[in-house]
PDB file of C-alpha atoms in Angstrom:
ATOM      1  CA  LYS A   9     266.186 119.710  47.596  1.00  0.00           C
ATOM      2  CA  TYR A  10     264.738 116.230  46.918  1.00  0.00           C
ATOM      3  CA  SER A  11     265.827 114.183  43.905  1.00  0.00           C
ATOM      4  CA  ASP A  12     263.029 111.686  44.610  1.00  0.00           C
ATOM      5  CA  VAL A  13     260.226 114.253  44.197  1.00  0.00           C
ATOM      6  CA  THR A  14     258.789 115.840  41.064  1.00  0.00           C
ATOM      7  CA  LEU A  15     257.186 119.149  42.003  1.00  0.00           C
ATOM      8  CA  GLU A  16     254.512 120.597  39.734  1.00  0.00           C
ATOM      9  CA  ILE A  17     253.440 124.122  40.692  1.00  0.00           C
ATOM     10  CA  THR A  18     250.240 125.918  39.714  1.00  0.00           C
ATOM     11  CA  GLU A  19     249.384 129.500  40.664  1.00  0.00           C
ATOM     12  CA  GLY A  20     245.735 130.429  41.042  1.00  0.00           C
ATOM     13  CA  SER A  21     246.341 133.603  43.025  1.00  0.00           C
ATOM     14  CA  ASN A  22     243.026 134.586  44.643  1.00  0.00           C
ATOM     15  CA  ASP A  23     240.883 133.206  41.819  1.00  0.00           C
ATOM     16  CA  THR A  24     238.841 130.365  43.321  1.00  0.00           C
ATOM     17  CA  ALA A  25     237.488 129.108  39.994  1.00  0.00           C
ATOM     18  CA  GLN A  26     240.991 128.986  38.546  1.00  0.00           C
ATOM     19  CA  GLN A  27     242.284 127.088  41.570  1.00  0.00           C
ATOM     20  CA  ILE A  28     239.486 124.541  41.334  1.00  0.00           C
ATOM     21  CA  GLY A  29     240.230 123.981  37.646  1.00  0.00           C
ATOM     22  CA  GLN A  30     243.936 123.540  38.308  1.00  0.00           C
ATOM     23  CA  ILE A  31     243.320 121.047  41.114  1.00  0.00           C
ATOM     24  CA  GLU A  32     240.867 119.055  38.986  1.00  0.00           C
ATOM     25  CA  THR A  33     243.512 118.863  36.251  1.00  0.00           C
ATOM     26  CA  LEU A  34     246.016 117.497  38.769  1.00  0.00           C
ATOM     27  CA  ILE A  35     243.440 114.985  40.026  1.00  0.00           C
ATOM     28  CA  ASN A  36     242.895 113.779  36.449  1.00  0.00           C
ATOM     29  CA  LYS A  37     246.670 113.419  36.053  1.00  0.00           C
ATOM     30  CA  LYS A  38     246.596 111.121  39.099  1.00  0.00           C
ATOM     31  CA  VAL A  39     249.346 112.888  41.026  1.00  0.00           C
ATOM     32  CA  ASP A  40     250.479 111.130  44.193  1.00  0.00           C
ATOM     33  CA  VAL A  41     249.885 113.974  46.671  1.00  0.00           C
ATOM     34  CA  LEU A  42     248.358 117.460  46.516  1.00  0.00           C
ATOM     35  CA  VAL A  43     249.451 120.499  48.528  1.00  0.00           C
ATOM     36  CA  VAL A  44     246.727 123.142  48.410  1.00  0.00           C
ATOM     37  CA  LEU A  45     246.852 126.703  49.719  1.00  0.00           C
ATOM     38  CA  PRO A  46     243.257 127.789  49.066  1.00  0.00           C
ATOM     39  CA  ALA A  47     242.294 131.354  48.303  1.00  0.00           C
ATOM     40  CA  TYR A  48     239.240 130.549  50.440  1.00  0.00           C
ATOM     41  CA  GLY A  49     239.098 127.293  52.378  1.00  0.00           C
ATOM     42  CA  LYS A  50     235.319 126.939  52.284  1.00  0.00           C
ATOM     43  CA  ALA A  51     235.149 127.434  48.521  1.00  0.00           C
ATOM     44  CA  LEU A  52     237.725 124.725  47.806  1.00  0.00           C
ATOM     45  CA  THR A  53     236.372 122.128  50.222  1.00  0.00           C
ATOM     46  CA  GLN A  54     234.514 120.181  47.532  1.00  0.00           C
ATOM     47  CA  VAL A  55     237.542 119.823  45.278  1.00  0.00           C
ATOM     48  CA  GLY A  56     239.564 118.722  48.313  1.00  0.00           C
ATOM     49  CA  LEU A  57     236.947 116.051  48.964  1.00  0.00           C
ATOM     50  CA  LYS A  58     237.101 115.036  45.303  1.00  0.00           C
ATOM     51  CA  ALA A  59     240.860 114.505  45.522  1.00  0.00           C
ATOM     52  CA  MET A  60     240.619 112.503  48.739  1.00  0.00           C
ATOM     53  CA  ARG A  61     237.848 110.314  47.286  1.00  0.00           C
ATOM     54  CA  ALA A  62     240.062 109.712  44.261  1.00  0.00           C
ATOM     55  CA  GLY A  63     242.720 108.340  46.592  1.00  0.00           C
ATOM     56  CA  ILE A  64     244.984 111.398  46.400  1.00  0.00           C
ATOM     57  CA  PRO A  65     245.961 112.614  49.882  1.00  0.00           C
ATOM     58  CA  VAL A  66     245.756 116.372  50.351  1.00  0.00           C
ATOM     59  CA  VAL A  67     247.958 118.587  52.495  1.00  0.00           C
ATOM     60  CA  ASN A  68     245.780 121.619  53.264  1.00  0.00           C
ATOM     61  CA  LEU A  69     248.023 124.628  53.787  1.00  0.00           C
ATOM     62  CA  ASP A  70     246.915 127.501  56.017  1.00  0.00           C
ATOM     63  CA  ARG A  71     243.322 128.385  55.015  1.00  0.00           C
ATOM     64  CA  ILE A  72     241.438 125.390  56.250  1.00  0.00           C
ATOM     65  CA  PHE A  73     238.764 123.412  54.403  1.00  0.00           C
ATOM     66  CA  ASN A  74     235.327 123.106  56.005  1.00  0.00           C
ATOM     67  CA  THR A  75     235.759 119.439  56.870  1.00  0.00           C
ATOM     68  CA  PRO A  76     238.741 117.238  57.819  1.00  0.00           C
ATOM     69  CA  GLN A  77     237.445 114.763  55.229  1.00  0.00           C
ATOM     70  CA  ALA A  78     238.805 117.108  52.540  1.00  0.00           C
ATOM     71  CA  TYR A  79     242.420 116.755  53.658  1.00  0.00           C
ATOM     72  CA  ARG A  80     244.801 114.189  55.114  1.00  0.00           C
ATOM     73  CA  CYS A  81     246.852 116.805  56.943  1.00  0.00           C
ATOM     74  CA  TRP A  82     246.364 120.488  57.715  1.00  0.00           C
ATOM     75  CA  ILE A  83     249.359 122.725  58.442  1.00  0.00           C
ATOM     76  CA  GLY A  84     249.150 126.388  59.324  1.00  0.00           C
ATOM     77  CA  GLY A  85     250.029 129.231  61.609  1.00  0.00           C
ATOM     78  CA  ASP A  86     248.610 130.221  64.972  1.00  0.00           C
ATOM     79  CA  ASN A  87     246.862 133.579  64.756  1.00  0.00           C
ATOM     80  CA  TYR A  88     245.829 133.551  68.408  1.00  0.00           C
ATOM     81  CA  GLY A  89     249.396 132.633  69.322  1.00  0.00           C
ATOM     82  CA  MET A  90     250.729 135.572  67.311  1.00  0.00           C
ATOM     83  CA  GLY A  91     248.688 137.984  69.399  1.00  0.00           C
ATOM     84  CA  LEU A  92     249.505 136.163  72.611  1.00  0.00           C
ATOM     85  CA  ASN A  93     253.257 136.270  72.028  1.00  0.00           C
ATOM     86  CA  ALA A  94     253.181 139.884  70.833  1.00  0.00           C
ATOM     87  CA  GLY A  95     251.288 140.864  73.972  1.00  0.00           C
ATOM     88  CA  HIS A  96     253.666 139.030  76.289  1.00  0.00           C
ATOM     89  CA  TYR A  97     256.718 140.508  74.560  1.00  0.00           C
ATOM     90  CA  ILE A  98     255.360 144.040  74.922  1.00  0.00           C
ATOM     91  CA  GLY A  99     254.120 143.388  78.455  1.00  0.00           C
ATOM     92  CA  GLU A 100     257.548 142.204  79.572  1.00  0.00           C
ATOM     93  CA  LYS A 101     259.256 145.188  77.957  1.00  0.00           C
ATOM     94  CA  LEU A 102     256.912 147.581  79.791  1.00  0.00           C
ATOM     95  CA  LYS A 103     256.825 145.684  83.082  1.00  0.00           C
ATOM     96  CA  GLY A 104     258.574 148.393  85.069  1.00  0.00           C
ATOM     97  CA  LYS A 105     256.556 151.294  83.671  1.00  0.00           C
ATOM     98  CA  SER A 106     253.447 152.537  85.444  1.00  0.00           C
ATOM     99  CA  ASN A 107     250.359 153.402  83.381  1.00  0.00           C
ATOM    100  CA  ALA A 108     251.923 152.103  80.160  1.00  0.00           C
ATOM    101  CA  LYS A 109     249.882 152.716  77.014  1.00  0.00           C
ATOM    102  CA  VAL A 110     249.692 150.370  74.045  1.00  0.00           C
ATOM    103  CA  ILE A 111     248.040 150.752  70.633  1.00  0.00           C
ATOM    104  CA  GLU A 112     247.185 148.140  68.000  1.00  0.00           C
ATOM    105  CA  LEU A 113     247.254 148.351  64.208  1.00  0.00           C
ATOM    106  CA  ALA A 114     245.145 145.357  63.177  1.00  0.00           C
ATOM    107  CA  GLY A 115     244.391 143.790  59.811  1.00  0.00           C
ATOM    108  CA  LEU A 116     241.045 143.374  58.063  1.00  0.00           C
ATOM    109  CA  ASP A 117     238.386 143.215  60.750  1.00  0.00           C
ATOM    110  CA  ASN A 118     236.062 140.960  58.741  1.00  0.00           C
ATOM    111  CA  LEU A 119     238.614 138.129  58.812  1.00  0.00           C
ATOM    112  CA  GLU A 120     238.602 135.548  61.592  1.00  0.00           C
ATOM    113  CA  LEU A 121     242.405 135.598  61.686  1.00  0.00           C
ATOM    114  CA  THR A 122     242.360 139.289  62.633  1.00  0.00           C
ATOM    115  CA  LYS A 123     239.889 138.618  65.435  1.00  0.00           C
ATOM    116  CA  GLN A 124     242.077 135.790  66.727  1.00  0.00           C
ATOM    117  CA  ARG A 125     245.216 137.952  66.679  1.00  0.00           C
ATOM    118  CA  THR A 126     243.460 140.697  68.616  1.00  0.00           C
ATOM    119  CA  LYS A 127     242.012 138.216  71.130  1.00  0.00           C
ATOM    120  CA  GLY A 128     245.427 136.710  71.794  1.00  0.00           C
ATOM    121  CA  PHE A 129     246.931 140.168  72.241  1.00  0.00           C
ATOM    122  CA  ASP A 130     244.207 141.262  74.652  1.00  0.00           C
ATOM    123  CA  ASP A 131     244.445 138.018  76.639  1.00  0.00           C
ATOM    124  CA  ALA A 132     248.202 138.453  77.039  1.00  0.00           C
ATOM    125  CA  LEU A 133     247.883 142.054  78.211  1.00  0.00           C
ATOM    126  CA  LYS A 134     245.566 140.925  81.028  1.00  0.00           C
ATOM    127  CA  ASN A 135     248.703 139.574  82.711  1.00  0.00           C
ATOM    128  CA  TYR A 136     250.151 143.086  82.961  1.00  0.00           C
ATOM    129  CA  PRO A 137     247.910 145.348  85.080  1.00  0.00           C
ATOM    130  CA  ASN A 138     250.194 148.326  84.441  1.00  0.00           C
ATOM    131  CA  VAL A 139     249.587 148.104  80.676  1.00  0.00           C
ATOM    132  CA  LYS A 140     246.447 149.405  78.985  1.00  0.00           C
ATOM    133  CA  LYS A 141     245.469 149.268  75.313  1.00  0.00           C
ATOM    134  CA  VAL A 142     244.260 152.785  74.526  1.00  0.00           C
ATOM    135  CA  ALA A 143     243.573 152.600  70.780  1.00  0.00           C
ATOM    136  CA  ARG A 144     243.045 150.175  67.908  1.00  0.00           C
ATOM    137  CA  GLN A 145     242.745 150.758  64.168  1.00  0.00           C
ATOM    138  CA  ALA A 146     242.049 148.178  61.466  1.00  0.00           C
ATOM    139  CA  ALA A 147     244.090 148.420  58.263  1.00  0.00           C
ATOM    140  CA  GLU A 148     243.908 146.132  55.200  1.00  0.00           C
ATOM    141  CA  PHE A 149     247.236 144.253  55.107  1.00  0.00           C
ATOM    142  CA  THR A 150     248.594 146.704  52.512  1.00  0.00           C
ATOM    143  CA  VAL A 151     251.381 149.284  52.614  1.00  0.00           C
ATOM    144  CA  GLU A 152     248.960 152.083  51.733  1.00  0.00           C
ATOM    145  CA  SER A 153     246.397 151.223  54.395  1.00  0.00           C
ATOM    146  CA  GLY A 154     249.132 150.758  56.976  1.00  0.00           C
ATOM    147  CA  GLN A 155     250.446 154.236  56.312  1.00  0.00           C
ATOM    148  CA  ALA A 156     247.005 155.880  56.360  1.00  0.00           C
ATOM    149  CA  LYS A 157     245.735 154.144  59.506  1.00  0.00           C
ATOM    150  CA  MET A 158     249.018 154.624  61.357  1.00  0.00           C
ATOM    151  CA  ALA A 159     248.925 158.335  60.567  1.00  0.00           C
ATOM    152  CA  GLN A 160     245.448 158.473  62.115  1.00  0.00           C
ATOM    153  CA  LEU A 161     246.645 156.663  65.239  1.00  0.00           C
ATOM    154  CA  LEU A 162     249.612 158.991  65.631  1.00  0.00           C
ATOM    155  CA  GLN A 163     247.390 162.020  65.285  1.00  0.00           C
ATOM    156  CA  ALA A 164     244.914 160.710  67.854  1.00  0.00           C
ATOM    157  CA  GLN A 165     247.514 159.475  70.368  1.00  0.00           C
ATOM    158  CA  SER A 166     250.058 162.097  71.377  1.00  0.00           C
ATOM    159  CA  SER A 167     251.995 159.603  73.478  1.00  0.00           C
ATOM    160  CA  PHE A 168     252.099 155.841  73.973  1.00  0.00           C
ATOM    161  CA  ASP A 169     254.701 153.237  74.834  1.00  0.00           C
ATOM    162  CA  ALA A 170     254.237 150.378  72.372  1.00  0.00           C
ATOM    163  CA  LEU A 171     252.549 149.449  69.106  1.00  0.00           C
ATOM    164  CA  TRP A 172     251.633 146.028  67.819  1.00  0.00           C
ATOM    165  CA  ASN A 173     251.126 145.855  64.066  1.00  0.00           C
ATOM    166  CA  HIS A 174     249.513 142.640  62.801  1.00  0.00           C
ATOM    167  CA  ASP A 175     251.328 142.438  59.471  1.00  0.00           C
ATOM    168  CA  ASP A 176     254.813 143.338  58.237  1.00  0.00           C
ATOM    169  CA  ASP A 177     253.569 144.405  54.780  1.00  0.00           C
ATOM    170  CA  GLN A 178     251.253 147.042  56.216  1.00  0.00           C
ATOM    171  CA  GLY A 179     254.073 147.711  58.667  1.00  0.00           C
ATOM    172  CA  VAL A 180     256.125 149.190  55.814  1.00  0.00           C
ATOM    173  CA  GLY A 181     253.456 151.872  55.487  1.00  0.00           C
ATOM    174  CA  ALA A 182     253.160 152.260  59.245  1.00  0.00           C
ATOM    175  CA  LEU A 183     256.895 152.914  59.510  1.00  0.00           C
ATOM    176  CA  ARG A 184     256.628 155.568  56.796  1.00  0.00           C
ATOM    177  CA  ALA A 185     253.910 157.346  58.761  1.00  0.00           C
ATOM    178  CA  ILE A 186     255.977 157.109  61.947  1.00  0.00           C
ATOM    179  CA  GLU A 187     259.032 158.549  60.200  1.00  0.00           C
ATOM    180  CA  GLN A 188     256.990 161.359  58.637  1.00  0.00           C
ATOM    181  CA  ALA A 189     255.599 162.232  62.062  1.00  0.00           C
ATOM    182  CA  GLY A 190     259.091 162.271  63.549  1.00  0.00           C
ATOM    183  CA  ARG A 191     258.097 159.850  66.294  1.00  0.00           C
ATOM    184  CA  ASP A 192     260.571 157.538  68.012  1.00  0.00           C
ATOM    185  CA  ASP A 193     259.192 157.502  71.546  1.00  0.00           C
ATOM    186  CA  PHE A 194     257.764 153.954  71.561  1.00  0.00           C
ATOM    187  CA  LEU A 195     258.633 150.388  70.595  1.00  0.00           C
ATOM    188  CA  MET A 196     256.948 148.561  67.722  1.00  0.00           C
ATOM    189  CA  VAL A 197     256.337 144.845  67.257  1.00  0.00           C
ATOM    190  CA  GLY A 198     255.354 143.516  63.841  1.00  0.00           C
ATOM    191  CA  GLY A 199     253.775 140.324  62.582  1.00  0.00           C
ATOM    192  CA  ALA A 200     254.364 137.653  59.897  1.00  0.00           C
ATOM    193  CA  GLY A 201     258.108 137.537  59.141  1.00  0.00           C
ATOM    194  CA  ALA A 202     259.074 139.807  56.245  1.00  0.00           C
ATOM    195  CA  LEU A 203     262.711 140.151  55.259  1.00  0.00           C
ATOM    196  CA  SER A 204     262.374 143.942  55.476  1.00  0.00           C
ATOM    197  CA  ALA A 205     261.251 143.605  59.104  1.00  0.00           C
ATOM    198  CA  PHE A 206     264.174 141.303  59.936  1.00  0.00           C
ATOM    199  CA  GLN A 207     266.606 143.774  58.377  1.00  0.00           C
ATOM    200  CA  ALA A 208     265.148 146.692  60.348  1.00  0.00           C
ATOM    201  CA  ILE A 209     265.309 144.684  63.578  1.00  0.00           C
ATOM    202  CA  LYS A 210     268.955 143.804  62.914  1.00  0.00           C
ATOM    203  CA  GLN A 211     269.878 147.433  62.162  1.00  0.00           C
ATOM    204  CA  ASP A 212     268.180 148.447  65.430  1.00  0.00           C
ATOM    205  CA  ASN A 213     268.055 152.142  64.576  1.00  0.00           C
ATOM    206  CA  GLY A 214     264.287 152.645  64.583  1.00  0.00           C
ATOM    207  CA  VAL A 215     261.139 151.827  66.539  1.00  0.00           C
ATOM    208  CA  LEU A 216     260.704 148.282  65.147  1.00  0.00           C
ATOM    209  CA  LYS A 217     262.252 145.988  67.745  1.00  0.00           C
ATOM    210  CA  ALA A 218     260.607 142.614  67.052  1.00  0.00           C
ATOM    211  CA  THR A 219     258.154 140.728  64.874  1.00  0.00           C
ATOM    212  CA  VAL A 220     255.996 137.705  65.692  1.00  0.00           C
ATOM    213  CA  LEU A 221     256.075 134.987  63.057  1.00  0.00           C
ATOM    214  CA  TYR A 222     253.241 133.639  61.004  1.00  0.00           C
ATOM    215  CA  PRO A 223     255.850 131.176  59.823  1.00  0.00           C
ATOM    216  CA  PRO A 224     256.955 131.995  56.259  1.00  0.00           C
ATOM    217  CA  THR A 225     258.483 128.505  56.109  1.00  0.00           C
ATOM    218  CA  MET A 226     255.136 126.693  56.307  1.00  0.00           C
ATOM    219  CA  ALA A 227     254.883 126.046  52.551  1.00  0.00           C
ATOM    220  CA  ALA A 228     258.269 124.306  52.614  1.00  0.00           C
ATOM    221  CA  SER A 229     257.106 122.239  55.582  1.00  0.00           C
ATOM    222  CA  ALA A 230     253.934 121.330  53.665  1.00  0.00           C
ATOM    223  CA  ILE A 231     256.101 119.954  50.850  1.00  0.00           C
ATOM    224  CA  ASP A 232     258.066 117.892  53.379  1.00  0.00           C
ATOM    225  CA  LEU A 233     254.792 116.489  54.721  1.00  0.00           C
ATOM    226  CA  ALA A 234     253.586 115.707  51.193  1.00  0.00           C
ATOM    227  CA  ARG A 235     256.826 113.858  50.452  1.00  0.00           C
ATOM    228  CA  ALA A 236     256.405 111.780  53.607  1.00  0.00           C
ATOM    229  CA  LEU A 237     252.805 111.033  52.620  1.00  0.00           C
ATOM    230  CA  GLY A 238     253.802 109.990  49.116  1.00  0.00           C
ATOM    231  CA  GLN A 239     256.418 107.635  50.527  1.00  0.00           C
ATOM    232  CA  SER A 240     254.160 106.324  53.332  1.00  0.00           C
ATOM    233  CA  LYS A 241     256.529 107.579  55.999  1.00  0.00           C
ATOM    234  CA  GLY A 242     256.183 109.433  59.260  1.00  0.00           C
ATOM    235  CA  ILE A 243     258.144 112.453  60.456  1.00  0.00           C
ATOM    236  CA  SER A 244     261.726 112.056  61.583  1.00  0.00           C
ATOM    237  CA  GLY A 245     261.926 112.413  65.350  1.00  0.00           C
ATOM    238  CA  LEU A 246     258.364 111.232  65.998  1.00  0.00           C
ATOM    239  CA  SER A 247     257.548 107.628  66.882  1.00  0.00           C
ATOM    240  CA  GLU A 248     254.408 107.346  64.739  1.00  0.00           C
ATOM    241  CA  PHE A 249     254.570 105.705  61.321  1.00  0.00           C
ATOM    242  CA  GLU A 250     252.267 108.350  59.828  1.00  0.00           C
ATOM    243  CA  ILE A 251     252.348 112.138  59.600  1.00  0.00           C
ATOM    244  CA  PRO A 252     250.011 114.077  61.953  1.00  0.00           C
ATOM    245  CA  ALA A 253     246.443 114.958  60.974  1.00  0.00           C
ATOM    246  CA  SER A 254     247.116 118.610  61.791  1.00  0.00           C
ATOM    247  CA  LEU A 255     250.115 120.734  62.606  1.00  0.00           C
ATOM    248  CA  THR A 256     249.857 124.198  64.144  1.00  0.00           C
ATOM    249  CA  LEU A 257     253.137 126.065  63.843  1.00  0.00           C
ATOM    250  CA  TYR A 258     254.516 128.149  66.688  1.00  0.00           C
ATOM    251  CA  SER A 259     254.580 131.951  66.403  1.00  0.00           C
ATOM    252  CA  ALA A 260     258.122 132.711  67.495  1.00  0.00           C
ATOM    253  CA  VAL A 261     259.192 136.222  68.456  1.00  0.00           C
ATOM    254  CA  VAL A 262     262.133 137.470  66.394  1.00  0.00           C
ATOM    255  CA  ASP A 263     264.179 140.307  67.896  1.00  0.00           C
ATOM    256  CA  LYS A 264     267.812 141.398  67.752  1.00  0.00           C
ATOM    257  CA  THR A 265     268.883 138.427  69.897  1.00  0.00           C
ATOM    258  CA  ASN A 266     267.853 135.808  67.311  1.00  0.00           C
ATOM    259  CA  VAL A 267     267.199 137.645  64.037  1.00  0.00           C
ATOM    260  CA  ASP A 268     270.293 136.230  62.303  1.00  0.00           C
ATOM    261  CA  GLN A 269     268.857 132.729  62.695  1.00  0.00           C
ATOM    262  CA  TYR A 270     265.665 133.706  60.847  1.00  0.00           C
ATOM    263  CA  MET A 271     267.082 136.069  58.212  1.00  0.00           C
ATOM    264  CA  SER A 272     267.126 133.467  55.412  1.00  0.00           C
ATOM    265  CA  THR A 273     263.437 132.628  55.980  1.00  0.00           C
ATOM    266  CA  GLY A 274     262.005 136.147  55.583  1.00  0.00           C
ATOM    267  CA  PHE A 275     259.581 136.723  52.722  1.00  0.00           C
ATOM    268  CA  LYS A 276     260.016 139.613  50.269  1.00  0.00           C
TER     269      LYS A 276
END
């Protein structure tokens, strides 16, 4: 996209030691800007600090370092906002139904992001006195766990009106369990922004009616921010001469009314 940028990509997966080594190599090469998506923010804080002290600005993507001193700009999604918008979408859809029942298929319960998504969802549902959350299961953000935990929910809940699933990957498994159970008596809202979810929403022949974004475009936006940093520019449309210190991206709801707009952004 940019002829004035040389992009060097390293892939450390979830290996913290490998990521640290790769970043230190880039620091030694004296790159102009670093974009870092840490496997674990806390574990990579020191190498972020090292880069900043070496005069290399860091764009910290998603999983945040322990201190703002380790990055020039943080950009990421809004986990609380995901839950909030999912809850409001479901609440509005069920507004005319008395004693509406909702269930939740969460992600890993030991992660703060899962807690934030659930809190946002619960806070939104407080605005709808006719809606009650009757069950919650925690899966593991995988297809297999989504299928297993959804099967348990379906067995335990003979009837309900809506399901919020935190993650579109585990949603693939959840949809398998729903199909195997022959259930189509509720609406489902997903989370994240997978291409498979967008396609199902567009087809509109199943329970999945919407998904709430954890914006899959954020890495591209991080590169745009890094380019602006490297060129000592601000962001087009803002009056400031510098990029922001942090940028929390909005968790838009994608349903059949706007899915075509987002189709090209879905992750596989």
